[in-house]
Amino acid sequence: MVHQRLCLFGPDGSGKSTLARLLANYVSRDNNVRISWIRGSHMAASLLARFLALFPSMRGADNPYYGISIPRNLRPLWWFLEFISVLPNWFFRFIMPSFYETVIGERGLLDFLVWVCVTTEPVFLRTLWGRATLALSLRHCRNVFIIADLKVLIRRKGREPTARTLPKQWVIYNVLARNLNLMTVNTSNDTPIQSMVKLINELSLMKKRN
């Protein structure tokens, strides 16, 4: 059995979830398929974030889901905690399910990487934990960048908690994708079906190059 691991990564509202479902339906005609995802603040990091939100001194707008801001002097420790908390999720959701021929991530380790940068600071990319996350994401998974124009993303997300972080997300995602030279699908002006056709074409090109 040939195992395939594919991650669609990109900012909120770019269409990752929709494309993951459409692609899963397309691939499931010939393969057993699982859709999975990870982002940030799992397990221990999530529990600690909820606890920190109880203290006024830790509250802030950096993390839109937990309403906390990690002080600069505590960020190295927080980065380590985020990293070790995401590893079990990555293993059990992407690596362990070997009975699936194809696992499609509507978010993956690259999204986790951006999440930590957005909720703390981009310097996380240069840390040991950031570099390890990047290495794991490229070693075990094919990644395709799903993007849309910033105005389109803001219109799609409306008043959801993450909408405020979209400008920062958009910049970091684009810089990361450009430096990694990743396949890209822009969903700004296309229907979901048209975007899926683009995605399938990109995957076909990727397969030929490999």
PDB file of C-alpha atoms in Angstrom, residues 1-8 23 26-36 90 93-105 139-144 200 203-204 206-208 210:
ATOM      1  CA  MET A   1       0.000   0.000   0.000  1.00  0.00           C
ATOM      2  CA  VAL A   2       1.338   3.437  -0.977  1.00  0.00           C
ATOM      3  CA  HIS A   3       0.700   6.058   1.680  1.00  0.00           C
ATOM      4  CA  GLN A   4       0.203   9.680   0.669  1.00  0.00           C
ATOM      5  CA  ARG A   5       0.223  12.631   3.040  1.00  0.00           C
ATOM      6  CA  LEU A   6      -0.964  15.964   1.652  1.00  0.00           C
ATOM      7  CA  CYS A   7      -1.370  19.216   3.574  1.00  0.00           C
ATOM      8  CA  LEU A   8      -3.259  22.230   2.306  1.00  0.00           C
ATOM      9  CA  LEU A  23     -10.410  16.386  -2.980  1.00  0.00           C
ATOM     10  CA  TYR A  26     -12.445  12.755  -5.668  1.00  0.00           C
ATOM     11  CA  VAL A  27      -9.642  10.555  -4.314  1.00  0.00           C
ATOM     12  CA  SER A  28     -11.929   8.204  -2.358  1.00  0.00           C
ATOM     13  CA  ARG A  29     -13.029   6.517  -5.565  1.00  0.00           C
ATOM     14  CA  ASP A  30      -9.688   4.697  -5.596  1.00  0.00           C
ATOM     15  CA  ASN A  31      -8.277   5.110  -2.071  1.00  0.00           C
ATOM     16  CA  ASN A  32      -9.164   5.052   1.596  1.00  0.00           C
ATOM     17  CA  VAL A  33      -9.065   8.717   2.621  1.00  0.00           C
ATOM     18  CA  ARG A  34      -8.946  10.570   5.919  1.00  0.00           C
ATOM     19  CA  ILE A  35      -9.240  14.338   6.407  1.00  0.00           C
ATOM     20  CA  SER A  36      -7.280  15.674   9.349  1.00  0.00           C
ATOM     21  CA  TRP A  90       0.884  15.364  14.234  1.00  0.00           C
ATOM     22  CA  ARG A  93      -3.474  12.387  12.938  1.00  0.00           C
ATOM     23  CA  PHE A  94      -0.994  12.188  10.065  1.00  0.00           C
ATOM     24  CA  ILE A  95       1.674   9.525  10.602  1.00  0.00           C
ATOM     25  CA  MET A  96      -0.012   6.804  12.688  1.00  0.00           C
ATOM     26  CA  PRO A  97      -3.193   6.117  10.610  1.00  0.00           C
ATOM     27  CA  SER A  98      -1.349   3.769   8.239  1.00  0.00           C
ATOM     28  CA  PHE A  99      -4.567   1.977   7.224  1.00  0.00           C
ATOM     29  CA  TYR A 100      -5.487   5.088   5.215  1.00  0.00           C
ATOM     30  CA  GLU A 101      -3.837   5.249   1.813  1.00  0.00           C
ATOM     31  CA  THR A 102      -4.323   9.008   1.716  1.00  0.00           C
ATOM     32  CA  VAL A 103      -4.434  11.555   4.539  1.00  0.00           C
ATOM     33  CA  ILE A 104      -5.431  15.078   3.519  1.00  0.00           C
ATOM     34  CA  GLY A 105      -4.705  17.848   5.962  1.00  0.00           C
ATOM     35  CA  ARG A 139       9.829  15.547   5.352  1.00  0.00           C
ATOM     36  CA  HIS A 140       6.535  13.776   5.943  1.00  0.00           C
ATOM     37  CA  CYS A 141       4.013  15.666   3.854  1.00  0.00           C
ATOM     38  CA  ARG A 142       3.484  17.311   0.486  1.00  0.00           C
ATOM     39  CA  ASN A 143       2.330  20.878   1.023  1.00  0.00           C
ATOM     40  CA  VAL A 144       0.214  23.039  -1.271  1.00  0.00           C
ATOM     41  CA  ILE A 200      -5.536  18.541  -9.032  1.00  0.00           C
ATOM     42  CA  LEU A 203      -0.677  17.891  -7.725  1.00  0.00           C
ATOM     43  CA  SER A 204      -0.213  16.242 -11.125  1.00  0.00           C
ATOM     44  CA  MET A 206       4.173  17.933  -8.471  1.00  0.00           C
ATOM     45  CA  LYS A 207       3.983  14.180  -9.040  1.00  0.00           C
ATOM     46  CA  LYS A 208       5.718  14.457 -12.422  1.00  0.00           C
ATOM     47  CA  ASN A 210       9.085  14.002  -8.171  1.00  0.00           C
TER      48      ASN A 210
END
